[in-house]
CSV table of C-alpha atoms and ligand atoms in Angstrom, one decimal:
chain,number,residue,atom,x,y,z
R,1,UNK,CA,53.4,1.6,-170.8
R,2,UNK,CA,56.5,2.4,-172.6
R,3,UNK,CA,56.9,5.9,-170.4
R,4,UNK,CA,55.8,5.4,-166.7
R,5,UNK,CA,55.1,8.7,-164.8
R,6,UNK,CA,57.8,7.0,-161.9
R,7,UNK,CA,60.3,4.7,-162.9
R,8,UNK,CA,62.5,3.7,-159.8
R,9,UNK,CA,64.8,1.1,-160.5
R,10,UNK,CA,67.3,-0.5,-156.9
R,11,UNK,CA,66.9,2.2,-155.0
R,12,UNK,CA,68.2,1.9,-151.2
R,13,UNK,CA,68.2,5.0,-148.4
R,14,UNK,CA,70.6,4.4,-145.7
R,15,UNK,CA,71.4,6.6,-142.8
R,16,UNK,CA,74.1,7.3,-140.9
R,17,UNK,CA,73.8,8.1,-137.0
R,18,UNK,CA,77.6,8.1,-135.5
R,19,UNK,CA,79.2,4.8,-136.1
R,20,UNK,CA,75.8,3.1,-136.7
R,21,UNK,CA,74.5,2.9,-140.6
R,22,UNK,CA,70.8,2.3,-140.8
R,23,UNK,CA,70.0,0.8,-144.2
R,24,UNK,CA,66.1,1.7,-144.4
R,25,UNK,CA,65.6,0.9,-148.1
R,26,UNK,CA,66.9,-2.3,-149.0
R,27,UNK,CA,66.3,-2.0,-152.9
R,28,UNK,CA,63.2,-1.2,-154.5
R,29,UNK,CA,62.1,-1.5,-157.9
R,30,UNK,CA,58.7,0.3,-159.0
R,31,UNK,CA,57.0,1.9,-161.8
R,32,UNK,CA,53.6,3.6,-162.0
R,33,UNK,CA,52.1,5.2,-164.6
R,34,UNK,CA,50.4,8.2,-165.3
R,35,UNK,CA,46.8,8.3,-163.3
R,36,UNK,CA,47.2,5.2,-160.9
R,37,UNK,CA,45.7,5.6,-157.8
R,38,UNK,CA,48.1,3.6,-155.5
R,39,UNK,CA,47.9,2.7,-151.9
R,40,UNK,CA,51.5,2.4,-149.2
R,41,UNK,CA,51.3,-0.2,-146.6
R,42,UNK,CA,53.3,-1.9,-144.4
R,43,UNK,CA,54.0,-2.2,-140.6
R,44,UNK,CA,55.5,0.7,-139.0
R,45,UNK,CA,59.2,1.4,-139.7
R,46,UNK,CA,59.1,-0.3,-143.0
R,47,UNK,CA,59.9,2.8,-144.7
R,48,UNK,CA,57.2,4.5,-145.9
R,49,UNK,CA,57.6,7.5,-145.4
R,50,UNK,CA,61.2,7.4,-145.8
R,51,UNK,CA,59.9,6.1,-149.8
R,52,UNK,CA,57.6,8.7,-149.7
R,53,UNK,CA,60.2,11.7,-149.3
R,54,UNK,CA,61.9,10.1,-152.5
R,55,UNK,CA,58.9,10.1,-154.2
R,56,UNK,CA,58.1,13.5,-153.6
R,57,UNK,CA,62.2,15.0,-153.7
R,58,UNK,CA,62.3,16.1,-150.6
R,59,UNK,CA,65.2,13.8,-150.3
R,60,UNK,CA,67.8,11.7,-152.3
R,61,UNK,CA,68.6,8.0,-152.3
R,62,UNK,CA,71.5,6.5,-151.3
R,63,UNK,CA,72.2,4.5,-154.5
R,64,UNK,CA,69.8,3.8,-157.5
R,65,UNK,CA,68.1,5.3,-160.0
R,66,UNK,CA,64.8,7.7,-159.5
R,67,UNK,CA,63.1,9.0,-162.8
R,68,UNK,CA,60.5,10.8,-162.7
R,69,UNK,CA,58.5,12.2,-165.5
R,70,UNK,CA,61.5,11.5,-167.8
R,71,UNK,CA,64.1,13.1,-165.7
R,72,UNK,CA,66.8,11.6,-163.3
R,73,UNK,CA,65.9,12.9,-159.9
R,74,UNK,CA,68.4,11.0,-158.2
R,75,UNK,CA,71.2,12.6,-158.7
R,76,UNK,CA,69.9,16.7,-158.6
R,77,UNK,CA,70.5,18.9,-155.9
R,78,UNK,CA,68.4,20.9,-153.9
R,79,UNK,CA,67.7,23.8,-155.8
R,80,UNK,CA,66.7,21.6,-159.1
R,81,UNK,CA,64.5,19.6,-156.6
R,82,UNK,CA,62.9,22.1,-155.0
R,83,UNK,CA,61.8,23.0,-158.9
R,84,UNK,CA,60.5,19.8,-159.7
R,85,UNK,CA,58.8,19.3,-156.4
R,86,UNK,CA,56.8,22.7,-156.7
R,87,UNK,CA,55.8,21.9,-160.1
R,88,UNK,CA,55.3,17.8,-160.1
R,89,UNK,CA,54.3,17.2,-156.4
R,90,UNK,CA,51.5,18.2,-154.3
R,91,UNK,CA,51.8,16.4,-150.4
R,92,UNK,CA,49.0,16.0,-148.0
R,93,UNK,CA,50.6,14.8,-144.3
R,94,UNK,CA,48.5,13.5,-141.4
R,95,UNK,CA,49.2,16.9,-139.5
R,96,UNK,CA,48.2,19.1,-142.1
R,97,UNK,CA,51.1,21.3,-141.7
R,98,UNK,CA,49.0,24.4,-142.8
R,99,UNK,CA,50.2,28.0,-141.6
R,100,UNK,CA,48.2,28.6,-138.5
R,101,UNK,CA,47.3,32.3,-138.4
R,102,UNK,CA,47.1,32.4,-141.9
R,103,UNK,CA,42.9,31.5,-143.7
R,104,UNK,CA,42.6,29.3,-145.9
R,105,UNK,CA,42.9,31.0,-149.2
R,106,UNK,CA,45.8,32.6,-148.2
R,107,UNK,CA,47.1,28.9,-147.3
R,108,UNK,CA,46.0,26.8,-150.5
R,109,UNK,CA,47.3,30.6,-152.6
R,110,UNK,CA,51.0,29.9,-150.6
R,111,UNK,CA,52.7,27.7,-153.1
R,112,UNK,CA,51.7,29.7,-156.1
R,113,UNK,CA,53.5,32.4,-154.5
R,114,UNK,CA,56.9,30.4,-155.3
R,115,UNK,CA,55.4,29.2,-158.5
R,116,UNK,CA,55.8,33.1,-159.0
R,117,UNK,CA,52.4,34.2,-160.0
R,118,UNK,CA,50.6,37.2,-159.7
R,119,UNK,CA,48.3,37.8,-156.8
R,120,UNK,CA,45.2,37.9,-159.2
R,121,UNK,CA,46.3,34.6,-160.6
R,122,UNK,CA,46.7,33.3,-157.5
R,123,UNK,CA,43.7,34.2,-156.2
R,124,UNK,CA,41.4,33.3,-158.4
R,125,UNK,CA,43.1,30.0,-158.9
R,126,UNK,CA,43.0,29.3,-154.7
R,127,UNK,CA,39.2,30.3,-154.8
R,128,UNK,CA,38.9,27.7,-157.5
R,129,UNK,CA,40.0,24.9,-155.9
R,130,UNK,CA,38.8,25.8,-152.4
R,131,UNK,CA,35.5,25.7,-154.3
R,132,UNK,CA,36.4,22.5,-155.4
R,133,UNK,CA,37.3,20.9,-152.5
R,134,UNK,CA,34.0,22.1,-150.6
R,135,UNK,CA,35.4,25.1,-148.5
R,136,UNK,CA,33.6,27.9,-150.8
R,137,UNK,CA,31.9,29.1,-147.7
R,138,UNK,CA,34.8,28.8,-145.6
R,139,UNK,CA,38.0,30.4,-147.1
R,140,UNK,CA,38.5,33.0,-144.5
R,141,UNK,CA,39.0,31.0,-141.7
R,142,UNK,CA,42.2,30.5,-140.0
R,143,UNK,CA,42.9,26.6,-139.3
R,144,UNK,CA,42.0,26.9,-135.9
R,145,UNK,CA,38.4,27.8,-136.9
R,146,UNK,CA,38.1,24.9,-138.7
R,147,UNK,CA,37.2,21.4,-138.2
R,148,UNK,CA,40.0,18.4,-138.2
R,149,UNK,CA,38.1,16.9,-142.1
R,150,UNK,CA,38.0,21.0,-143.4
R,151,UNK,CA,41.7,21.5,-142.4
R,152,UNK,CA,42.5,18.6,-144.3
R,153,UNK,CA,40.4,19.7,-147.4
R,154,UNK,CA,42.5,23.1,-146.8
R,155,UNK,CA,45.8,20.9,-147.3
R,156,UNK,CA,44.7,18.6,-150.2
R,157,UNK,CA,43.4,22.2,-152.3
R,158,UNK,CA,47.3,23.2,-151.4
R,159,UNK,CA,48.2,20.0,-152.8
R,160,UNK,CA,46.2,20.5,-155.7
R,161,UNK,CA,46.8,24.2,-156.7
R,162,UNK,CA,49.9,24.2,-158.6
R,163,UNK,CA,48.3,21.1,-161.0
R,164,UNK,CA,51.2,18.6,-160.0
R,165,UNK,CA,51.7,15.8,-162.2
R,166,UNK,CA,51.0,13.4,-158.2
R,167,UNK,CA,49.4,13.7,-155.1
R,168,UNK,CA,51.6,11.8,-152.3
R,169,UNK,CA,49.7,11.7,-148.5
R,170,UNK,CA,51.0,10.3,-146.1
R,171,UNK,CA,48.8,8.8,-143.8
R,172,UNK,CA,45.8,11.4,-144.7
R,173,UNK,CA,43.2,10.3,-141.9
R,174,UNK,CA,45.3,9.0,-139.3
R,175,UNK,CA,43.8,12.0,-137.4
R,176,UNK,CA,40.3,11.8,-138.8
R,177,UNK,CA,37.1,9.5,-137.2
R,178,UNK,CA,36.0,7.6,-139.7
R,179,UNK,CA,33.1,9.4,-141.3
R,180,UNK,CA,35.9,12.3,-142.2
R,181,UNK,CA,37.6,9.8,-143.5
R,182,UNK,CA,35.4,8.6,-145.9
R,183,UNK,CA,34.9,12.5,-147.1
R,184,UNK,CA,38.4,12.8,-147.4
R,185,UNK,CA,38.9,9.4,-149.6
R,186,UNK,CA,35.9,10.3,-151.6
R,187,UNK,CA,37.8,13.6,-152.2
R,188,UNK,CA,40.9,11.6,-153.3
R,189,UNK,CA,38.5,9.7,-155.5
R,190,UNK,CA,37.6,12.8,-157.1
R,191,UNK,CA,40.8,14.0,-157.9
R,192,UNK,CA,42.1,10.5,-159.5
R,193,UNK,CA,39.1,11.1,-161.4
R,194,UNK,CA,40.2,14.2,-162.7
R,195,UNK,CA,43.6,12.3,-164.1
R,196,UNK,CA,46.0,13.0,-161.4
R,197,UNK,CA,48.0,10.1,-159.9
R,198,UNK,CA,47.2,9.5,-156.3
R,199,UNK,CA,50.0,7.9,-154.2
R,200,UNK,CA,48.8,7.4,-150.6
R,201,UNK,CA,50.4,5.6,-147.2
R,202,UNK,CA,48.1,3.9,-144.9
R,203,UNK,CA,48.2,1.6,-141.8
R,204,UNK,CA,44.1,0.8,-142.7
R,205,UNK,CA,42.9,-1.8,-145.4
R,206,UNK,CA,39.3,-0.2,-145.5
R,207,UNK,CA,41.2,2.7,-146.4
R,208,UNK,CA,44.1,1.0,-149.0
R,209,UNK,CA,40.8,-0.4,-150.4
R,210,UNK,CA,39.9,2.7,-152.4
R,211,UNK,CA,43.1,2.7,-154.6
R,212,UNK,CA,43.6,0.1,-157.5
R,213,UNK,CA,46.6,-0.9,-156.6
R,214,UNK,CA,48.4,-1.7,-152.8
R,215,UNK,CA,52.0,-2.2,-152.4
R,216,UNK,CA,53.1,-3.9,-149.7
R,217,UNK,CA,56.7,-3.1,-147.6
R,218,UNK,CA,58.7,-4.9,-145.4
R,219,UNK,CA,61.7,-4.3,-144.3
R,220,UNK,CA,62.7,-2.0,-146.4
R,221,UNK,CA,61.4,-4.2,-149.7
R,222,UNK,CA,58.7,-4.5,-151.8
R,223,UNK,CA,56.8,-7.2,-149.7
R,224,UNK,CA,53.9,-7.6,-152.4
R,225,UNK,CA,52.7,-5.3,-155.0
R,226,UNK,CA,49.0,-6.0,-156.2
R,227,UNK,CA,46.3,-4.5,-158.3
R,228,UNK,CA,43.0,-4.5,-157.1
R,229,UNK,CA,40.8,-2.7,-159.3
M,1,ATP,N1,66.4,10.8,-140.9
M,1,ATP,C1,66.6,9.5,-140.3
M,1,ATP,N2,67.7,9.2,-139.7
M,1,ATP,C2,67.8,7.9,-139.2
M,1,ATP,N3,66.9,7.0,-139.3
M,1,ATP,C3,65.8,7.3,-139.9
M,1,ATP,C4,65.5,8.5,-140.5
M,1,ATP,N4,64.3,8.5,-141.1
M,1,ATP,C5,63.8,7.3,-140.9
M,1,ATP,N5,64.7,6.5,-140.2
M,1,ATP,C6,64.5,5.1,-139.8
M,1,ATP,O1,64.0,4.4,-140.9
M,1,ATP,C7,63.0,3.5,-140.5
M,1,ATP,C8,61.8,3.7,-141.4
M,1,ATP,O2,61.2,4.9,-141.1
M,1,ATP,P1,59.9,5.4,-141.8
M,1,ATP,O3,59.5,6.7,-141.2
M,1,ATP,O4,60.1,5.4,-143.3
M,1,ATP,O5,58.9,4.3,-141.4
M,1,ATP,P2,57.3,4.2,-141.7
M,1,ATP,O6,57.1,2.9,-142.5
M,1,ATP,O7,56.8,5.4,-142.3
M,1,ATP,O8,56.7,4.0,-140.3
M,1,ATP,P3,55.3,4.5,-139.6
M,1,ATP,O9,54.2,3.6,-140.1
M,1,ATP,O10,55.5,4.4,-138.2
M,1,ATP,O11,55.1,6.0,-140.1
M,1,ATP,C9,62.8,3.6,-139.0
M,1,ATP,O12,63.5,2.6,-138.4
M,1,ATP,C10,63.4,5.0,-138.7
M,1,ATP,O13,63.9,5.0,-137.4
M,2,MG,MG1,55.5,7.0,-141.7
């Protein structure tokens, strides 16, 4: 494709800790288009999640390029990225970081509140997706009266409710057994249905095996990249 949703050409992250410089992302070269469905692996401290705050701007590389969507994100600072991530990226985290005395339409309503609509708008549009994501019946519970699988469906409709152009989760049921699990992937499934790119991290291959495509780290590089569907 002549315009791929994520074009990232020799990016590497180091960090600096005193003297010491870690260099975490070695140089990595990756594009994916619009509507992949992609699964993250690698062993742990291969950089993952250090890619997957790139991916998502919540932090800036080292050296390299990042375009995204037709823009250089590399280089922006955090205002600019803050933009593009409340508009183009919707994360899901292992913890599901949701606000705890707050239900779950008020949480999945949250980031249209810096999206700057109106309470109506948000409203309705959190009941929508709620709906969507199976929590019709429960959108006035608080996190804590809901079960480990419903508190992540709260976090994936947060994900979801702005319409970003990608979904990035990192490590989505490493706190789930594995029937949640499989609700939760066959929720992802849904949404990569619905057009939206899916870019997920996972240590699990029964779980990489729902995306069409699994790139491999190590070290820092891209290990192996392959399609699988
Ligand atoms: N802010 C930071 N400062 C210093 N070092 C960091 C920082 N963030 C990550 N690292 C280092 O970068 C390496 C990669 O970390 P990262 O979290 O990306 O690994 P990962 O592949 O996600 O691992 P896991 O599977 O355990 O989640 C680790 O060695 C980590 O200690
Ligand atoms: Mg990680």
């Amino acid at each position: 494709m002549a315009n791929p949703l994520i074009k990232i050409s020799a990016l590497k992250r180091n960090f600096v800790l005193g003297s010491e410089t870690i260099y975490v992302l070695k140089g990595i070269d990756l594009e994916i288009n619009k509507g992949e469905y992609v699964a993250l692996m690698g062993p742990s401290g291969s950089g993952k999640s250090t890619l997957m705050n790139l991916l998502g701007c919540l932090d800036t590389p080292t050296s390299g390029t990042y375009i995204l969507n037709g823009k250089d994100v590399s280089k922006m600072h955090d205002d600019e990225l803050a933009e593009i991530r409340n508009k183009e990226i919707g994360f899901v985290f292992q913890t599901f970081n949701l606000m705890p005395r707050t239900t779950a339409l008020d949480n999945v309503a949250l980031p249209m509140v810096y999206a700057g609509y109106s309470k109506s708008e948000r409203y309705e549009r959190a009941t929508e997706v709620l709906t969507q994501v199976g929590l019709a019946d429960r959108m006035d519970h608080k996190p804590n009266e809901l079960s480990g699988g419903q508190r992540q469906r709260v976090a994936v409709g947060r994900a979801l409710v702005n319409k970003p152009s990608i979904i990035l989760a990192d490590e989505p049921t490493g706190n789930l057994d594995s029937k949640t699990s499989e609700e939760i992937m066959a929720l992802f499934g849904e949404i990569h249905k619905n057009g939206n790119t899916v870019i997920l991290v996972t240590h699990e291959e029964e779980i990489a095996a729902y995306a069409h495509r699994i790139i491999r780290l190590r070290d820092g590089i891209i290990e192996k990249d392959e399609r699988i569907k």
